Amino acid sequence: MKMLAVFEKGARLRHIGHLDLMRAMQRALRRSSLPIRYSQGFNPHILMSFAAPLSLGAVGLREVMEVSLDGNVTAEEFSRRLSQALPPDIRLLSCRPVEDAHKPPMALLRAARYRIEPRGECSLTLKDLDAFLGKASIPAVKKTKSGEKEIDLKPMIHELMLNDGKIFCTLDLCEERSCKPELLLNCLCSSAGIPAMEARIVRLLLLAEKDGAFLPLEDA
Amino acid sequence: MNPAQEEILEKLLEKVQKPARYTGGEMNTAVKPIGECDVSFAFCFPDTYDIAMSHLGMKILYHIINKQPWAVCERVCAPWPDMGDAMRREGLPLFSLESRTPIRDFDLVGFTLMYEMSYSNILEMLDLGGIPIYARDRSEDDPLVVAGGPCAFNPEPLAYFIDAYMIGDGEDVMVQLCQTVRECKAARRTREETLRALAGIPGVYVPRFYDVAYNDDGTVRSITPNDPCAPEKVRRCVVTDLEHAEYPETIPVPFTDIVFDRITLEIMRGCTRGCRFCQAGMIYRPVRERSMDRLLEIADNLENSTGYEEISLSSLSSGDYSCLPELIRALMDRYREKRVSVSLPSMRIDNIVKQSLEETSKVKKSGLTLAPEAGTQRLRDVINKGVTEEDLVRAVTDAFDSGWSSVKLYFMLGLPTETDEDLRGIGDLAQKVVGAYFSIPKPRRAPGLRVTCSASVFVPKPFTPFQWVAQDSLETVKEKQEHLREYLRIKGVTFNWHESGLSFLEACISRGDRRIGDVIYTAWKNGCRFDGWNEYFRYDAWLDAFSACGLDPAFYAYRTRPFSETLPWDVIDAGVTKEYLMKEWEKAVRTETTRDCRKGCNGCGLQRWKGACPAYENARGV
Ligand code: SF4
């Protein structure tokens, strides 16, 4: 069986990278004495995976992972044992058992919802957002492994709003196409004609898609 | 840290390299609130987080202090220069990792002294912490600054900056020290009174209660107590019962990569082989072993509380542990299911049993490291390194035969009595190691032979039989390195050598007296820090500091000191006596070896302390 679990990567751990966080989770699983499974081969590793890496400096409020387990473990037991083994700034929020055949969260992931908190004064206005969204296309330059690529952000933005000086948005996040919140903020600022802002990124929720509508990844 | 400071920190962390070094919050570090404890201790490691967190001594003492219900210990590391500069610019005081409390708010600020070239970082950390650097400038509100660790055996170079030293094994004295501070605090004693109380604890040295007088030629004439609280000589602390000594049940598990990211099992303490250059071999005597049962218990505790994937056995000479193969086998059996690997980092070549090689390699095959130290049998006899060429060749042949293909060989350059013959010997030895590899039939050996020869520059250290000798001059060292490079032009062999300026300064400081303190201060003022890191080591700045203080570095490094001279560290009784060290020096010159004292007591001095040396007591049938 597999356990689908939702956890928080707290603010203190913002600068802990993806691989380090994975290792911390693996060590927590080892401490939990849950019946985890290992891969075969010379360098066995724990069979578990995260839905999506979180960029350095970002906080994740509802990150999703799956863990392969031997035998039957209830959600309560999993939650109790793993919670005890986690460092204080990684909190397990919920979990649910799924079949081995259940698609891994990585494959079901479609988009993510963010809160972008500019440091200092946020000089963006609702008007800026409307003008931005009103464009026929939003060209942007995306850095990839193979160089720079011209892309259109417009179809990747599913939600964009401003509330109390913070920007809330839902952006594509899957293998085919993804838009980073930092990139969105940069484009937004240049469209509004204001200098680029530094911001703290909070990933609020990971999303899957079903029948044309988004739902929390852990429920998919 | 107040909210405004938290805000500043958050901003800085966005900008600096490796911000994860400063975040804290690791597993097993959530300690009690400082306000609820009688005594708070900031454990400072004068190097980066990645090095600090690999250090076993820190983990042991961290655990011991926090185990006292009335005390709390938090960790502090040296911020990398980019972070240090930013903190200074923004007025952010040096803080602890756990609760982000400024270090000046602790009762005690303790430094561990692992190597001399970290001393400038101690000054940097005090300064970043807003604590006056010179002990004499500190007020009643400032923390007490204490220190311990191997370099504390010569406490004089830092005597101006450290309020109190703990000499020797820290397990017991650390608790006594904290307890005394607790009592003094409750009784509202002054700083001076508290220090007097500390000076009364066996193994504690409080520099301000000693006066140093100098001869006209600049040598030390005397070090004498100036207060009735101070003992004539400070006797090093020895944990006699290692079996029942405290050992952590949990240790912090860092998020980021550190140098040794694993469980360290200290299987024994001390080494009685008696290598004459080795300070650790002298100051950690006698040999004390932990039983297998106790080690398995410790391993279980740590494995369960950390989830680490690797356990490494640690001691000065793990190969000497009485039931090494049994221990390795037991650990491997126990943790096979949990996929924990077992490794042996330091190993003596004269007793590498093929069996334990195979046992460890089953799980993980890291490079094999051997330390013949010198190239000829003659010089190995001078330094009493009881290793023969035959041992070495047998050990590497076994290793190559069991599938290893990379070997590291450590040597020292500039040992007393060294000649060109000895340097050639290093080349010959490397050649023989290469030969051993090719003696294994091709299908049996692993491809890709790699022999790395490293030659460090010999630094004479206090409390060794070589404590009186002169270090080779920089020119001589350079010449020797050139020659050695020629001798090591062998296919499959790489030669690494070390910055010789660094070894020279190390020699000046490690055998320095109190006046060196002003040099360290001046060097730090001139911007020196992280001297142990190539990219920050500024040799010229150090030389400038010496001349600014009117001191000649050659006086400390290049001078052969007569036996009759008062040495700056004579105020410390390290266990091993001066008479014994003199005898050892004379034997060295005569190329005479000294047996391992587990085969019979050599009278090193530890026998003077009742119950201290198990080997001695056993032999006497006590
Ligand atoms: S007292 Fe004797 S047996 Fe003990 S460490 Fe010294 S020489 Fe060895």
PDB file of C-alpha atoms and ligand atoms in Angstrom, chain B residues 271-272 285-287 575-576 580 595-608 612-617 619, ligand 1:
ATOM      1  CA  CYS B 271      46.221   5.608  22.423  1.00  0.00           C
ATOM      2  CA  THR B 272      49.312   4.071  23.914  1.00  0.00           C
ATOM      3  CA  ARG B 285      46.189   8.711  27.714  1.00  0.00           C
ATOM      4  CA  PRO B 286      45.468   6.173  29.026  1.00  0.00           C
ATOM      5  CA  VAL B 287      43.564   3.812  26.738  1.00  0.00           C
ATOM      6  CA  GLY B 575      49.481  13.441  32.939  1.00  0.00           C
ATOM      7  CA  VAL B 576      52.536  12.558  30.928  1.00  0.00           C
ATOM      8  CA  TYR B 580      59.136  10.892  30.366  1.00  0.00           C
ATOM      9  CA  ARG B 595      56.829  -0.471  23.096  1.00  0.00           C
ATOM     10  CA  ASP B 596      53.091  -0.004  23.309  1.00  0.00           C
ATOM     11  CA  CYS B 597      52.536   0.247  27.046  1.00  0.00           C
ATOM     12  CA  ARG B 598      49.702  -2.221  27.048  1.00  0.00           C
ATOM     13  CA  LYS B 599      52.541  -4.710  26.797  1.00  0.00           C
ATOM     14  CA  GLY B 600      54.038  -3.210  29.940  1.00  0.00           C
ATOM     15  CA  CYS B 601      53.999   0.168  31.616  1.00  0.00           C
ATOM     16  CA  ASN B 602      56.592   2.625  30.380  1.00  0.00           C
ATOM     17  CA  GLY B 603      56.066   4.952  33.307  1.00  0.00           C
ATOM     18  CA  CYS B 604      54.704   7.862  31.312  1.00  0.00           C
ATOM     19  CA  GLY B 605      53.365   9.619  34.372  1.00  0.00           C
ATOM     20  CA  LEU B 606      49.743   8.574  34.449  1.00  0.00           C
ATOM     21  CA  GLN B 607      50.581   5.897  36.979  1.00  0.00           C
ATOM     22  CA  ARG B 608      50.867   8.763  39.492  1.00  0.00           C
ATOM     23  CA  ALA B 612      43.654   6.602  36.077  1.00  0.00           C
ATOM     24  CA  CYS B 613      45.453   4.021  33.998  1.00  0.00           C
ATOM     25  CA  PRO B 614      43.808   0.594  33.626  1.00  0.00           C
ATOM     26  CA  ALA B 615      46.857  -0.863  31.847  1.00  0.00           C
ATOM     27  CA  TYR B 616      49.120   0.123  34.704  1.00  0.00           C
ATOM     28  CA  GLU B 617      46.747  -1.053  37.414  1.00  0.00           C
ATOM     29  CA  ALA B 619      49.820  -5.005  35.350  1.00  0.00           C
TER      30      ALA B 619
HETATM   31  S1  SF4 C   1      50.949   4.809  33.065  1.00  0.00           S
HETATM   32 FE1  SF4 C   1      52.095   3.194  32.045  1.00  0.00          FE
HETATM   33  S2  SF4 C   1      50.521   1.872  31.169  1.00  0.00           S
HETATM   34 FE2  SF4 C   1      49.517   3.808  31.700  1.00  0.00          FE
HETATM   35  S3  SF4 C   1      49.554   5.049  29.824  1.00  0.00           S
HETATM   36 FE3  SF4 C   1      51.405   5.553  31.001  1.00  0.00          FE
HETATM   37  S4  SF4 C   1      52.976   4.187  30.217  1.00  0.00           S
HETATM   38 FE4  SF4 C   1      51.020   3.360  29.574  1.00  0.00          FE
END
